[in-house]
mmCIF file of C-alpha atoms in Angstrom:
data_model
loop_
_atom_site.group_PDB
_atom_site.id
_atom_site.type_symbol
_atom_site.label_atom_id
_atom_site.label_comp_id
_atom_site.label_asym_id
_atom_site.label_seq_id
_atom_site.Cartn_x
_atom_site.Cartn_y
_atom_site.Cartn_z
ATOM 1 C CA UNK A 1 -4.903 11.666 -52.066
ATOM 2 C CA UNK A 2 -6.644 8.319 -50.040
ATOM 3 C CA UNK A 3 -4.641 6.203 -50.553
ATOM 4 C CA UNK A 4 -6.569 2.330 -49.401
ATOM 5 C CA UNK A 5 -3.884 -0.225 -48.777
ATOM 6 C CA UNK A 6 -4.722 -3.930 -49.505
ATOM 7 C CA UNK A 7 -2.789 -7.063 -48.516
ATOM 8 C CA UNK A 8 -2.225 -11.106 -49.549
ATOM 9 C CA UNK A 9 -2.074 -13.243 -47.077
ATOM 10 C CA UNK A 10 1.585 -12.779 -46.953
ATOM 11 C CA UNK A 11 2.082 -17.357 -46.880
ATOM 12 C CA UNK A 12 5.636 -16.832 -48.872
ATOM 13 C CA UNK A 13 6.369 -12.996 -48.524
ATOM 14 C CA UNK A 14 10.073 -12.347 -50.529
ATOM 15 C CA UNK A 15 10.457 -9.149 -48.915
ATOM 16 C CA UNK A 16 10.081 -6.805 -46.277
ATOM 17 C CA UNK A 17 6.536 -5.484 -46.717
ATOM 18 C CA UNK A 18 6.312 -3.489 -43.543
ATOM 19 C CA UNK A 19 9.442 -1.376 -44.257
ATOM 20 C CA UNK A 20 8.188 -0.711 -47.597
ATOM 21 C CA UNK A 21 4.904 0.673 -46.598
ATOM 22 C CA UNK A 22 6.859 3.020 -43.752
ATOM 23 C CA UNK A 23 9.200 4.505 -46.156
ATOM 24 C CA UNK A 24 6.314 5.041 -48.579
ATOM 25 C CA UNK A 25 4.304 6.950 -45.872
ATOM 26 C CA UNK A 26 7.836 8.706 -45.045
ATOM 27 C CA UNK A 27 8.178 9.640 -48.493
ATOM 28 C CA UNK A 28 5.006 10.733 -48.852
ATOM 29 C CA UNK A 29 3.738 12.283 -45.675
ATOM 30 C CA UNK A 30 0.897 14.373 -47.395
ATOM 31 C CA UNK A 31 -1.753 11.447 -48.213
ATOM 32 C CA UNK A 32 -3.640 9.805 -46.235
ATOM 33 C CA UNK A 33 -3.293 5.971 -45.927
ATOM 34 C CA UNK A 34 -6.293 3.482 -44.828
ATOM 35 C CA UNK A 35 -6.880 -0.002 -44.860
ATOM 36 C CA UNK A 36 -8.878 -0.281 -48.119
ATOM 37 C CA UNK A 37 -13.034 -1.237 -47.836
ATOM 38 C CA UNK A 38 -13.702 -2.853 -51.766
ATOM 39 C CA UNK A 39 -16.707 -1.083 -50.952
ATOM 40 C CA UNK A 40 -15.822 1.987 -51.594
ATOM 41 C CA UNK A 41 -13.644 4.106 -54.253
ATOM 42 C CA UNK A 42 -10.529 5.609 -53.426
ATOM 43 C CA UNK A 43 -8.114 7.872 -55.111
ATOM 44 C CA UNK A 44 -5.351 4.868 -55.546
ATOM 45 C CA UNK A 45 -5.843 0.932 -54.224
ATOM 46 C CA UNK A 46 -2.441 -0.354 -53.467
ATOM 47 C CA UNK A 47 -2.436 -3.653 -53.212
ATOM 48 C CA UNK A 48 0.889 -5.372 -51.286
ATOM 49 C CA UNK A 49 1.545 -9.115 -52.343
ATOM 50 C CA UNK A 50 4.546 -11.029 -50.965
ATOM 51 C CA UNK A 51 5.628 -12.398 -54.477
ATOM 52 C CA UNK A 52 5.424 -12.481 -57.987
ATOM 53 C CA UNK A 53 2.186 -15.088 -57.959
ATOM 54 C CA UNK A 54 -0.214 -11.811 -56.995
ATOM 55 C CA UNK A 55 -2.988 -14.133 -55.886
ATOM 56 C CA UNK A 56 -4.814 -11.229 -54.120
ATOM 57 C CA UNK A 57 -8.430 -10.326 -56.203
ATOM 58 C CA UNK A 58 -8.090 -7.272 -57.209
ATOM 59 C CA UNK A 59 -11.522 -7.185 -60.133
ATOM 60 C CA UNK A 60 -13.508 -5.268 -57.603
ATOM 61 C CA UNK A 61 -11.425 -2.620 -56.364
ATOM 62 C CA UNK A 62 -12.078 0.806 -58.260
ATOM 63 C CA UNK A 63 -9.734 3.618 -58.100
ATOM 64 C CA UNK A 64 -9.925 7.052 -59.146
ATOM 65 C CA UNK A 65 -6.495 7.693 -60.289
ATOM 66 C CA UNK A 66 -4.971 3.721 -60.489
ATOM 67 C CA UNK A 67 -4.874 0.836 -59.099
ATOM 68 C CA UNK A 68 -1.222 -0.574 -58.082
ATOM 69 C CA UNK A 69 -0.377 -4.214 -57.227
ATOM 70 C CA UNK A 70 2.984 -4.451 -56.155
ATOM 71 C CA UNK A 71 4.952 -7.626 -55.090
ATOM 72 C CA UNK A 72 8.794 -6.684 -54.722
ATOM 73 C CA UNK A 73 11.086 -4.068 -53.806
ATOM 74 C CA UNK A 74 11.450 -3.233 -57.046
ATOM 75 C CA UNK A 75 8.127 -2.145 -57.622
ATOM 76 C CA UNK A 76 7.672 0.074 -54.688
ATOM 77 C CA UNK A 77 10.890 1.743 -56.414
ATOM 78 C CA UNK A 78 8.600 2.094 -59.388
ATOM 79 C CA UNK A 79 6.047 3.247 -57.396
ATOM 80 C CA UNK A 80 7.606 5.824 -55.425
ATOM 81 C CA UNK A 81 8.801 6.946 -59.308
ATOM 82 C CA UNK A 82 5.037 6.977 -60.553
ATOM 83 C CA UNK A 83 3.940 8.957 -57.053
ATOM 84 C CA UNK A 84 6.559 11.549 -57.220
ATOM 85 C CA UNK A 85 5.348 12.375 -60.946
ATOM 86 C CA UNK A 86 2.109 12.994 -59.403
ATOM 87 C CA UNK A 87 3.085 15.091 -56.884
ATOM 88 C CA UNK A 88 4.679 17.552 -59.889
ATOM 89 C CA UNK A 89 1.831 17.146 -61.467
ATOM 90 C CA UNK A 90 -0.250 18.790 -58.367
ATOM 91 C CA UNK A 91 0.829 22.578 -59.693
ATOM 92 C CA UNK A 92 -0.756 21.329 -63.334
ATOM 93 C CA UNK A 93 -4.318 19.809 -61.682
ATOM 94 C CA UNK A 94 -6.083 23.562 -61.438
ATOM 95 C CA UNK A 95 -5.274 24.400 -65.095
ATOM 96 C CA UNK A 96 -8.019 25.398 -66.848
ATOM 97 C CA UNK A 97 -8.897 22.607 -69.517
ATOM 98 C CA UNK A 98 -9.386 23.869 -73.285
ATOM 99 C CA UNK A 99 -12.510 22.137 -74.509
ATOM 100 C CA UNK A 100 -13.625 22.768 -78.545
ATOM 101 C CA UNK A 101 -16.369 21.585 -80.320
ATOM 102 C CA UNK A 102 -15.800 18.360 -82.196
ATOM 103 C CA UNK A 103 -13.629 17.342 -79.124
ATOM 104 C CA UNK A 104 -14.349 13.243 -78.719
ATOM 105 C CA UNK A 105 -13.599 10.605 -76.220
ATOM 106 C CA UNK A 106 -14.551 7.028 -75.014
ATOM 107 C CA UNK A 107 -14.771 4.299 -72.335
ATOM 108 C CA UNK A 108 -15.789 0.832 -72.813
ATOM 109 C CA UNK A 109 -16.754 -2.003 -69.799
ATOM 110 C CA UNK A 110 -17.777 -5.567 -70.146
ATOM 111 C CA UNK A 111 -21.420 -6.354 -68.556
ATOM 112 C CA UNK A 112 -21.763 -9.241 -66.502
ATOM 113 C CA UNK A 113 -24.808 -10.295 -64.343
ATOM 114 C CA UNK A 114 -23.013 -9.197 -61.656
ATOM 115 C CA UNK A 115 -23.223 -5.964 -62.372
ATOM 116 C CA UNK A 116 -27.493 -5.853 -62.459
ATOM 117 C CA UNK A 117 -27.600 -7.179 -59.150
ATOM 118 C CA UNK A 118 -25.147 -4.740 -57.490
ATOM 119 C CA UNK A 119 -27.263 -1.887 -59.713
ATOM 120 C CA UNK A 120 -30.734 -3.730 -58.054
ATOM 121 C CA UNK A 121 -29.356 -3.596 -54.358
ATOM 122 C CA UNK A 122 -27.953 0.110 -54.777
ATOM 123 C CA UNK A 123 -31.260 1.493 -56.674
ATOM 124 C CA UNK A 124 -33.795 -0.613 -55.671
ATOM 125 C CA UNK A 125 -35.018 -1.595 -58.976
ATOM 126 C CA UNK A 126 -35.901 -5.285 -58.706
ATOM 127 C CA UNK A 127 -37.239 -6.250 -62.214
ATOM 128 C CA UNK A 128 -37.101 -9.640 -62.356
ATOM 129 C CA UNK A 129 -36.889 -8.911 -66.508
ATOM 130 C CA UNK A 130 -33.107 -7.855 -65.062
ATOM 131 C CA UNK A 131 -32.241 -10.885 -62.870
ATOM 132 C CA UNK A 132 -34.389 -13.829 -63.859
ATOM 133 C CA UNK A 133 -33.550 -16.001 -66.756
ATOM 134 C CA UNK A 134 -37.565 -17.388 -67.127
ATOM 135 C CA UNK A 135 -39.020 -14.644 -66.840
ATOM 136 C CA UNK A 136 -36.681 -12.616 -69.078
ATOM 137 C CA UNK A 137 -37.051 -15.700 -71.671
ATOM 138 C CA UNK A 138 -41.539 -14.610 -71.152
ATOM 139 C CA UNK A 139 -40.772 -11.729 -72.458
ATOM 140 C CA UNK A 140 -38.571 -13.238 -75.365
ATOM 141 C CA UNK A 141 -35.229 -11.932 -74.579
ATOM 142 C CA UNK A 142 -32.233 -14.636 -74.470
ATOM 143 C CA UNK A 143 -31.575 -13.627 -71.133
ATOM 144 C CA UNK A 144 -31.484 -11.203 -68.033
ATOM 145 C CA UNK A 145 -31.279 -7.860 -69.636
ATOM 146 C CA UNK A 146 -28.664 -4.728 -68.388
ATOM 147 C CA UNK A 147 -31.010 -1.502 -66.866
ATOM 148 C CA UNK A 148 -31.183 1.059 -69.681
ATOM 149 C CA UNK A 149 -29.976 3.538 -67.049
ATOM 150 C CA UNK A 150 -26.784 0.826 -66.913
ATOM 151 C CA UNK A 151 -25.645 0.961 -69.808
ATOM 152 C CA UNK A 152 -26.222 4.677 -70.657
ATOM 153 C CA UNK A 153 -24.434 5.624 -67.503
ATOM 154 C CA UNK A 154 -20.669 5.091 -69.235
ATOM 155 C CA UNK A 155 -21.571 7.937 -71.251
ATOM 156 C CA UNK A 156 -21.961 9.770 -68.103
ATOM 157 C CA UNK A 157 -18.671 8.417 -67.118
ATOM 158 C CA UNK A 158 -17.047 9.661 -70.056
ATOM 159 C CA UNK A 159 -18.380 13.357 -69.836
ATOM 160 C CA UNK A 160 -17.423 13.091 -65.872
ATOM 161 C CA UNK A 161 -13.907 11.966 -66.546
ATOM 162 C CA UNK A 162 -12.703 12.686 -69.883
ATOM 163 C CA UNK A 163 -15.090 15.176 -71.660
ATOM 164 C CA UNK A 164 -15.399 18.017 -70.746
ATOM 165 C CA UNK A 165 -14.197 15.978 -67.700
ATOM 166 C CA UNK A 166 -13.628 16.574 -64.492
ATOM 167 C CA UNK A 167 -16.005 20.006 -62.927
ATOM 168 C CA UNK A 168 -18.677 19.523 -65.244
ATOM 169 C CA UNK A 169 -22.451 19.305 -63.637
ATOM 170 C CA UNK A 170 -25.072 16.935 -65.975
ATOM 171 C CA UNK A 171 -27.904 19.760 -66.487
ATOM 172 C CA UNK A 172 -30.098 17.258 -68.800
ATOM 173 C CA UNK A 173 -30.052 14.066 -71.104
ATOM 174 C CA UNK A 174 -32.631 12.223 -73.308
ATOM 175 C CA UNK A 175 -31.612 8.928 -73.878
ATOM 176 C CA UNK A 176 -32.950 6.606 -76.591
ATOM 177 C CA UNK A 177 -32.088 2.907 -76.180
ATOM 178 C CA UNK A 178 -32.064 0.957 -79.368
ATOM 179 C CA UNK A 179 -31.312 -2.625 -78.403
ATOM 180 C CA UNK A 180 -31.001 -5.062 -74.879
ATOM 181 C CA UNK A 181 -27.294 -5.610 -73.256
ATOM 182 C CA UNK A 182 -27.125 -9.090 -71.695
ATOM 183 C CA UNK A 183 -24.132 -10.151 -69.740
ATOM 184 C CA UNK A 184 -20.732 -11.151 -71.518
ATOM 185 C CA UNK A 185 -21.673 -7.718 -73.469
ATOM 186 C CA UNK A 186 -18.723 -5.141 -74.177
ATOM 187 C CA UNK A 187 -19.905 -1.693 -74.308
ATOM 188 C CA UNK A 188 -18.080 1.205 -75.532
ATOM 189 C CA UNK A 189 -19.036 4.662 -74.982
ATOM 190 C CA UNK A 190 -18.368 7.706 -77.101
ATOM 191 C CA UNK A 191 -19.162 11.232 -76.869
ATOM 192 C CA UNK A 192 -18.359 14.111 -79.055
ATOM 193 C CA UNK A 193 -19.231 18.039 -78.044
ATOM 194 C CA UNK A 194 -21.008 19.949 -80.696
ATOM 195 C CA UNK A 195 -21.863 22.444 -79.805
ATOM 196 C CA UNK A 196 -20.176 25.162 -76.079
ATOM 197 C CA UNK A 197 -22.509 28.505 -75.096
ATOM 198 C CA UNK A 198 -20.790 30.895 -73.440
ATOM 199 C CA UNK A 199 -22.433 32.350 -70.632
ATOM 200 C CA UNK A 200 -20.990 35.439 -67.544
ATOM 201 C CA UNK A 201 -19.563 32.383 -65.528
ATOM 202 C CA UNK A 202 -20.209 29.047 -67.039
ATOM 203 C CA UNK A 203 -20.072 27.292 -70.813
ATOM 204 C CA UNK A 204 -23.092 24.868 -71.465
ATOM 205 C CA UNK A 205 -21.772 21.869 -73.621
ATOM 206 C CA UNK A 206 -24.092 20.217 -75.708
ATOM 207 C CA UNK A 207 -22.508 16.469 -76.368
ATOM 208 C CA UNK A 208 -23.669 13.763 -78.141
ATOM 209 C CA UNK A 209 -23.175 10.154 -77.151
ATOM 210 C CA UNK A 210 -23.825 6.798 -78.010
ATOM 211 C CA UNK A 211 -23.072 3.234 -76.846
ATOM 212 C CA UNK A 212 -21.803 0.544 -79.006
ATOM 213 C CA UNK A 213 -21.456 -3.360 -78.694
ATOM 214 C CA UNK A 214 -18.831 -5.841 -79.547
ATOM 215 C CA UNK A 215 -20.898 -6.307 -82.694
ATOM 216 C CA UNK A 216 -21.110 -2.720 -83.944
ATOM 217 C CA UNK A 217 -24.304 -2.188 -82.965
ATOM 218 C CA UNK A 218 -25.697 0.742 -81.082
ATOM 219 C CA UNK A 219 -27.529 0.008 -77.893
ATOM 220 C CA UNK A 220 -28.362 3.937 -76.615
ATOM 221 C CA UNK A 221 -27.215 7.124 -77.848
ATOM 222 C CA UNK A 222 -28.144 10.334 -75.631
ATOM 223 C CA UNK A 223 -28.110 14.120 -76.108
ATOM 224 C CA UNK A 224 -26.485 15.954 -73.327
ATOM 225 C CA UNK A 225 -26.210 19.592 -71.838
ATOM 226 C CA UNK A 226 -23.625 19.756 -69.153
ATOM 227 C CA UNK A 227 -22.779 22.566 -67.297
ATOM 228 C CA UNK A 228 -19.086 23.709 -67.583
ATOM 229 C CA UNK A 229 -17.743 26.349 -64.905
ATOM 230 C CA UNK A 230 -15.161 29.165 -66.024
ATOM 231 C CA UNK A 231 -13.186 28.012 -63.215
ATOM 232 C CA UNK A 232 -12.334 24.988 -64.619
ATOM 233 C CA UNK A 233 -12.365 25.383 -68.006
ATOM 234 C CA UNK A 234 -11.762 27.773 -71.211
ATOM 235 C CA UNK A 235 -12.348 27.451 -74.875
ATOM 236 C CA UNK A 236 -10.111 26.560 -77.306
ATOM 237 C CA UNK A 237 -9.701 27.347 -80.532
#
């Protein structure tokens, strides 16, 4: 694994930080340590404080496997616990999962306007309706409104992560969005498979989703067919 390496400014470090990190790379010689960009993902962010104030900003750092923030011996003890259960869990990671229909999971994520202007720079999509209060207000919403594609991407996280989960290829979607998201919004994301084709080398999943906010209501829901390779998974019963 990449593992990205973060520090504090180390202004009242309570131990040894440096020796830490070297016995952690002794201990465990077979991942690959870099000093972390919050640009980018890695498999695990550890981030190093001095003490037990962890002042370090840690909101923006995403992770594949976890994020650790760790600010005494003690908890590079833990850590080197939590790392070693990984590394017995490398034998398990090829398994084949066992998906069945009526299989379910979720993922919820608070929107904030943040999160439209980093989706704006990456995609290009500058609609002021998503970034500009007055001209969102023209057009009678209360505010900046979330891109559709946003929103209805955590149901793309859930199908990439949970269900069917990790090997799975998105074939095709249609998406129906029901109301706006505005900043401050909680979303959760739930998708259930109804429905597995068996094929020479593959499954195709058909799963339906929908997102939900902190009011009950349901913002999109989405009909997906994702592409499920033998390799990586079987059917259950």
């Amino acid at each position: 694994m990449q593992i990205a390496i973060k520090y504090c400014g180390g202004c009242n470090c309570t131990y040894q930080r440096g020796q830490a990190i070297k016995k952690l790379k002794n201990l465990f010689p077979e991942h690959n340590y870099v000093v972390g960009d919050e640009n980018w993902v890695y498999d695990i962010w550890l981030v190093v404080c001095g003490c037990e104030k962890k002042c370090v900003e840690i909101q923006k750092l995403v992770a594949s496997v976890r994020v650790f923030v760790v600010c005494s011996e003690e908890d590079f003890q833990n850590l080197f616990k939590v790392l070693k259960q990984f590394k017995k869990q490398d034998d398990q990671m090829w398994k084949k999962k066992v998906c069945k229909k009526g299989d379910t999971a979720a993922f919820s994520k608070t929107f904030y306007w943040e999160d439209a202007h980093a989706f704006s720079r990456l995609t290009g999509d500058s609609n002021r309706l998503h970034l500009n209060y007055d001209f969102a207000q023209i057009h009678r919403f209360e505010q900046p409104v979330m891109h559709g594609i946003l929103v209805s991407s955590l149901m793309s996280t859930v199908m990439g992560t949970q269900l069917p989960g990790e090997g799975t290829v998105l074939m095709d979607e249609q998406v129906t969005y029901k109301k706006p998201v505005y900043s401050g919004d909680t979303i959760m994301a739930s998708v259930v498979l109804t429905e597995i084709k068996e094929y020479t080398d593959c499954y195709i999943g058909t799963l339906k989703g929908k997102c939900v906010n902190q009011s009950h209501e349901t913002v999109a829901e989405g009909v997906y067919h994702q592409y499920m390779d033998k390799k990586f998974f079987e059917l259950g019963e």
